Amino acid sequence: MTYPRTFTDQMGNHITLPYMPQRIISLVPSQTELLFDLGLGDRIVGVTKFCSHPKEEVKQKAIIGGTKNFHFEAIEKLQPDLIIGNKEENYKEGIEQLQQSHAVWMSDIYVLEDALQMMQQLGEITATGAKAAELLNTIRSRFTALAPAAPAVSTAYFIWRKPYMVVGDNNIIDHMLVRCGFSNCFAHFTRYPEVTSEQLQQANPKLIFLSSEPYPFREKHIAEFQKLCPQALVKVVDGEMFSWYGSRLLRAPAYLESIIQEVQQELLT
């Protein structure tokens, strides 16, 4: 492989690398896990405070702030030759500041195929293409075997409390819901809208998912939503399995299949 090489990210930005990147910073938790699974642990020098997988390995890396609050001095000290971010999870002003002096590769994920493309492209840019191909082929195969709920189940997916925020359309969670046969009753809204108790009651979903992230919904919150929608089935779900678009997608189909089966069984009883 000859250098310098120019790569194009998922936002259409072009970055030119003078040599194989050896000092990588990841600004996105799900992509951090992917980089480790590609075998790049020795080349990762910095991660965010929200990067939680793989648990022990990320503890050994420098923290460069949050996904929407970069510590620029910490980043400069690490002297990265490649920074990997995401359009939605990071903030535009911070990314633009980093782009002034660093090679920043950005992902932009809405559906599963976007995530698989991201894996392929990161494999190319880090010379781990064979491992990336292995991962994405396995993920594609497992999702192909995923059988959606039938008939589709009217669903509200909550990501926040006080104020209530749900998943609208045009994002990876909505895509995952559709693949599972969970019909998003707030898909007529864009992205992640705030909704009122009255709007939830008017939507009258058969199923309400309370995500474990970004708001840490727990079993104790079920009664609150059950009171608003007494006829709905309310379940706490693992938000990482619906929203992480890195190598955690390897585990997602089995988890989603278990949720589909649980929902179908409980709605029939």
Short mmCIF file of C-alpha atoms in Angstrom, two decimals:
data_model
loop_
_atom_site.label_atom_id
_atom_site.label_comp_id
_atom_site.label_asym_id
_atom_site.label_seq_id
_atom_site.Cartn_x
_atom_site.Cartn_y
_atom_site.Cartn_z
CA MET A 1 0.00 0.00 0.00
CA THR A 2 1.50 3.28 -1.11
CA TYR A 3 1.21 6.66 0.59
CA PRO A 4 0.13 9.41 0.63
CA ARG A 5 -3.44 8.13 0.16
CA THR A 6 -6.72 10.03 -0.01
CA PHE A 7 -9.92 8.67 1.50
CA THR A 8 -13.50 9.93 1.34
CA ASP A 9 -15.68 9.62 4.43
CA GLN A 10 -19.46 9.12 4.61
CA MET A 11 -20.08 12.86 4.66
CA GLY A 12 -18.12 13.37 1.45
CA ASN A 13 -15.05 14.86 3.14
CA HIS A 14 -11.65 14.00 1.67
CA ILE A 15 -8.70 13.30 3.94
CA THR A 16 -5.15 12.58 2.83
CA LEU A 17 -2.93 10.43 5.01
CA PRO A 18 0.85 10.65 4.53
CA TYR A 19 1.33 7.18 6.08
CA MET A 20 -0.56 4.35 7.72
CA PRO A 21 -2.31 5.84 10.79
CA GLN A 22 -0.59 4.79 14.01
CA ARG A 23 -2.21 7.10 16.58
CA ILE A 24 -6.01 6.93 16.39
CA ILE A 25 -8.61 8.78 18.47
CA SER A 26 -12.23 7.61 18.45
CA LEU A 27 -14.99 10.07 19.30
CA VAL A 28 -17.83 7.52 19.16
CA PRO A 29 -18.44 4.63 21.61
CA SER A 30 -19.76 2.09 19.08
CA GLN A 31 -16.93 2.82 16.66
CA THR A 32 -14.39 2.54 19.47
CA GLU A 33 -15.54 -1.02 20.09
CA LEU A 34 -15.28 -1.72 16.36
CA LEU A 35 -11.69 -0.47 16.21
CA PHE A 36 -10.71 -2.82 19.03
CA ASP A 37 -12.46 -5.71 17.29
CA LEU A 38 -10.52 -4.89 14.12
CA GLY A 39 -7.35 -5.51 16.14
CA LEU A 40 -6.33 -1.87 16.43
CA GLY A 41 -6.04 -1.69 20.23
CA ASP A 42 -2.34 -0.83 20.12
CA ARG A 43 -2.97 2.07 17.76
CA ILE A 44 -5.85 3.66 19.70
CA VAL A 45 -4.51 6.48 21.86
CA GLY A 46 -7.67 8.33 22.91
CA VAL A 47 -11.40 7.71 23.48
CA THR A 48 -14.37 9.57 24.98
CA LYS A 49 -15.61 9.19 28.54
CA PHE A 50 -18.65 7.38 27.12
CA CYS A 51 -16.60 4.68 25.37
CA SER A 52 -17.46 1.66 27.51
CA HIS A 53 -16.54 -1.38 25.36
CA PRO A 54 -14.36 -3.36 25.50
CA LYS A 55 -14.52 -2.61 29.22
CA GLU A 56 -10.97 -3.31 30.35
CA GLU A 57 -9.21 -2.10 27.21
CA VAL A 58 -10.82 1.34 27.10
CA LYS A 59 -9.72 1.95 30.69
CA GLN A 60 -6.12 1.98 29.45
CA LYS A 61 -6.71 4.80 26.97
CA ALA A 62 -6.59 8.57 27.46
CA ILE A 63 -9.96 10.32 27.82
CA ILE A 64 -10.45 13.27 25.48
CA GLY A 65 -13.78 14.52 26.89
CA GLY A 66 -17.30 13.64 25.81
CA THR A 67 -18.86 13.04 22.43
CA LYS A 68 -20.16 16.63 22.38
CA ASN A 69 -17.51 18.28 24.53
CA PHE A 70 -13.97 17.67 23.28
CA HIS A 71 -10.93 18.57 25.37
CA PHE A 72 -8.81 20.02 22.59
CA GLU A 73 -5.63 20.33 24.66
CA ALA A 74 -5.81 16.64 25.56
CA ILE A 75 -6.30 15.76 21.89
CA GLU A 76 -3.32 17.88 20.81
CA LYS A 77 -1.07 16.21 23.39
CA LEU A 78 -1.92 12.80 21.96
CA GLN A 79 -0.76 13.89 18.47
CA PRO A 80 -3.29 11.79 16.56
CA ASP A 81 -2.76 11.03 12.89
CA LEU A 82 -6.40 9.92 12.48
CA ILE A 83 -9.58 10.94 14.34
CA ILE A 84 -12.81 9.02 13.79
CA GLY A 85 -16.17 10.68 14.48
CA ASN A 86 -19.85 10.61 13.57
CA LYS A 87 -22.20 13.30 12.26
CA GLU A 88 -24.97 12.68 14.77
CA GLU A 89 -23.05 11.78 17.90
CA ASN A 90 -20.47 14.55 17.70
CA TYR A 91 -20.98 18.29 17.43
CA LYS A 92 -20.35 20.24 14.25
CA GLU A 93 -18.30 23.06 15.78
CA GLY A 94 -15.94 20.67 17.55
CA ILE A 95 -15.42 18.55 14.46
CA GLU A 96 -14.76 21.60 12.31
CA GLN A 97 -12.13 22.80 14.78
CA LEU A 98 -10.41 19.41 14.73
CA GLN A 99 -10.50 19.31 10.92
CA GLN A 100 -8.38 22.45 10.79
CA SER A 101 -5.31 20.56 12.01
CA HIS A 102 -6.11 16.83 11.88
CA ALA A 103 -7.33 14.11 9.53
CA VAL A 104 -10.92 13.50 10.69
CA TRP A 105 -12.92 10.65 9.15
CA MET A 106 -16.69 10.96 9.71
CA SER A 107 -19.41 8.33 9.55
CA ASP A 108 -23.08 9.09 8.84
CA ILE A 109 -25.37 6.20 9.77
CA TYR A 110 -29.10 5.81 9.12
CA VAL A 111 -29.59 2.17 8.09
CA LEU A 112 -27.74 -1.12 8.48
CA GLU A 113 -26.05 -0.84 5.08
CA ASP A 114 -24.53 2.50 6.14
CA ALA A 115 -22.99 0.74 9.14
CA LEU A 116 -21.61 -2.06 6.97
CA GLN A 117 -20.15 0.49 4.56
CA MET A 118 -18.55 2.29 7.50
CA MET A 119 -16.89 -0.95 8.62
CA GLN A 120 -15.58 -1.63 5.15
CA GLN A 121 -14.17 1.88 4.78
CA LEU A 122 -12.54 1.89 8.22
CA GLY A 123 -11.02 -1.47 7.33
CA GLU A 124 -9.50 0.13 4.24
CA ILE A 125 -8.18 3.22 6.00
CA THR A 126 -6.58 1.17 8.81
CA ALA A 127 -5.40 -1.77 6.63
CA THR A 128 -7.69 -4.22 8.43
CA GLY A 129 -9.89 -4.91 5.43
CA ALA A 130 -9.92 -8.69 5.78
CA LYS A 131 -11.12 -8.57 9.38
CA ALA A 132 -13.69 -5.89 8.53
CA ALA A 133 -15.05 -8.03 5.68
CA GLU A 134 -15.36 -10.99 8.04
CA LEU A 135 -17.32 -8.89 10.53
CA LEU A 136 -19.70 -7.31 8.05
CA ASN A 137 -20.40 -10.61 6.26
CA THR A 138 -21.31 -12.25 9.56
CA ILE A 139 -23.50 -9.30 10.57
CA ARG A 140 -25.28 -9.26 7.21
CA SER A 141 -25.93 -13.00 7.42
CA ARG A 142 -27.36 -12.79 10.94
CA PHE A 143 -29.66 -9.91 10.10
CA THR A 144 -30.87 -11.71 6.98
CA ALA A 145 -32.01 -14.56 9.22
CA LEU A 146 -33.89 -12.22 11.58
CA ALA A 147 -37.65 -12.82 11.29
CA PRO A 148 -39.75 -9.73 12.06
CA ALA A 149 -42.88 -9.74 14.18
CA ALA A 150 -46.02 -10.39 12.16
CA PRO A 151 -48.34 -8.63 12.09
CA ALA A 152 -46.37 -5.45 12.81
CA VAL A 153 -46.72 -4.08 16.34
CA SER A 154 -47.42 -0.37 16.94
CA THR A 155 -44.47 0.79 19.05
CA ALA A 156 -43.16 3.86 20.87
CA TYR A 157 -39.44 3.88 21.68
CA PHE A 158 -38.42 6.29 24.47
CA ILE A 159 -34.87 7.59 24.83
CA TRP A 160 -35.42 10.34 27.44
CA ARG A 161 -37.53 11.36 30.40
CA LYS A 162 -38.33 14.89 31.63
CA PRO A 163 -39.00 15.83 28.93
CA TYR A 164 -40.20 12.70 27.20
CA MET A 165 -38.28 12.09 23.97
CA VAL A 166 -38.94 9.33 21.49
CA VAL A 167 -37.43 7.98 18.32
CA GLY A 168 -38.82 9.51 15.14
CA ASP A 169 -37.77 8.61 11.61
CA ASN A 170 -34.47 8.90 9.74
CA ASN A 171 -32.16 7.23 12.27
CA ILE A 172 -30.67 3.80 12.97
CA ILE A 173 -33.07 2.98 15.83
CA ASP A 174 -36.13 3.54 13.65
CA HIS A 175 -34.49 1.32 11.01
CA MET A 176 -33.94 -1.44 13.57
CA LEU A 177 -37.53 -1.18 14.81
CA VAL A 178 -38.84 -1.61 11.27
CA ARG A 179 -36.57 -4.60 10.64
CA CYS A 180 -38.02 -6.20 13.78
CA GLY A 181 -41.63 -5.63 12.78
CA PHE A 182 -42.14 -2.88 15.35
CA SER A 183 -44.07 -0.10 13.62
CA ASN A 184 -42.86 3.23 14.99
CA CYS A 185 -45.98 5.21 15.90
CA PHE A 186 -43.93 8.43 15.99
CA ALA A 187 -42.26 7.93 12.60
CA HIS A 188 -44.14 10.96 11.28
CA PHE A 189 -41.80 13.07 13.42
CA THR A 190 -38.16 13.67 12.50
CA ARG A 191 -35.23 12.33 14.45
CA TYR A 192 -35.80 12.48 18.25
CA PRO A 193 -38.84 14.63 19.07
CA GLU A 194 -40.19 15.65 22.44
CA VAL A 195 -43.69 14.32 23.06
CA THR A 196 -46.29 14.94 25.73
CA SER A 197 -48.22 12.42 27.76
CA GLU A 198 -51.27 13.37 25.73
CA GLN A 199 -49.50 12.66 22.44
CA LEU A 200 -48.46 9.25 23.73
CA GLN A 201 -52.02 8.44 24.75
CA GLN A 202 -53.33 9.61 21.38
CA ALA A 203 -50.77 7.43 19.57
CA ASN A 204 -52.02 4.50 21.67
CA PRO A 205 -49.12 2.09 20.98
CA LYS A 206 -49.47 -1.59 21.74
CA LEU A 207 -45.82 -1.67 22.79
CA ILE A 208 -43.62 0.83 24.62
CA PHE A 209 -39.84 0.37 24.74
CA LEU A 210 -37.82 2.21 27.40
CA SER A 211 -34.21 2.33 26.27
CA SER A 212 -31.33 1.81 28.70
CA GLU A 213 -29.54 4.72 27.00
CA PRO A 214 -29.05 7.64 26.73
CA TYR A 215 -31.53 7.98 29.60
CA PRO A 216 -31.00 5.07 31.99
CA PHE A 217 -34.53 3.69 32.04
CA ARG A 218 -34.99 0.87 34.55
CA GLU A 219 -37.76 -1.48 35.63
CA LYS A 220 -38.91 1.13 38.17
CA HIS A 221 -40.04 3.37 35.30
CA ILE A 222 -42.43 0.85 33.78
CA ALA A 223 -45.33 1.75 36.10
CA GLU A 224 -45.13 5.41 35.00
CA PHE A 225 -45.80 4.49 31.38
CA GLN A 226 -48.23 1.71 32.25
CA LYS A 227 -50.38 4.33 33.97
CA LEU A 228 -50.40 6.48 30.82
CA CYS A 229 -51.12 3.53 28.50
CA PRO A 230 -52.76 0.75 30.53
CA GLN A 231 -53.33 -1.43 27.46
CA ALA A 232 -49.69 -1.29 26.28
CA LEU A 233 -46.94 -3.78 26.94
CA VAL A 234 -44.04 -1.81 28.47
CA LYS A 235 -40.51 -3.21 28.35
CA VAL A 236 -37.03 -1.93 29.22
CA VAL A 237 -34.61 -2.77 26.39
CA ASP A 238 -30.87 -2.66 25.83
CA GLY A 239 -30.33 0.56 23.91
CA GLU A 240 -26.94 -0.55 22.62
CA MET A 241 -28.56 -3.37 20.66
CA PHE A 242 -30.86 -0.94 18.86
CA SER A 243 -28.47 1.97 18.33
CA TRP A 244 -24.82 0.87 18.30
CA TYR A 245 -23.68 0.54 14.69
CA GLY A 246 -20.21 -0.93 15.18
CA SER A 247 -19.25 -4.52 15.86
CA ARG A 248 -21.97 -4.76 18.55
CA LEU A 249 -24.16 -5.50 15.54
CA LEU A 250 -22.75 -9.02 15.76
CA ARG A 251 -24.78 -9.52 18.94
CA ALA A 252 -27.83 -7.49 18.01
CA PRO A 253 -29.76 -10.04 15.88
CA ALA A 254 -29.88 -12.67 18.64
CA TYR A 255 -30.99 -10.06 21.16
CA LEU A 256 -33.59 -8.57 18.82
CA GLU A 257 -34.92 -12.05 18.04
CA SER A 258 -35.41 -12.68 21.76
CA ILE A 259 -37.29 -9.39 22.12
CA ILE A 260 -39.51 -10.20 19.14
CA GLN A 261 -40.36 -13.59 20.62
CA GLU A 262 -41.04 -12.13 24.08
CA VAL A 263 -43.31 -9.43 22.65
CA GLN A 264 -45.29 -11.88 20.53
CA GLN A 265 -45.75 -14.27 23.44
CA GLU A 266 -46.78 -11.55 25.90
CA LEU A 267 -49.19 -9.85 23.50
CA LEU A 268 -50.90 -13.16 22.82
CA THR A 269 -51.45 -13.96 26.50
#
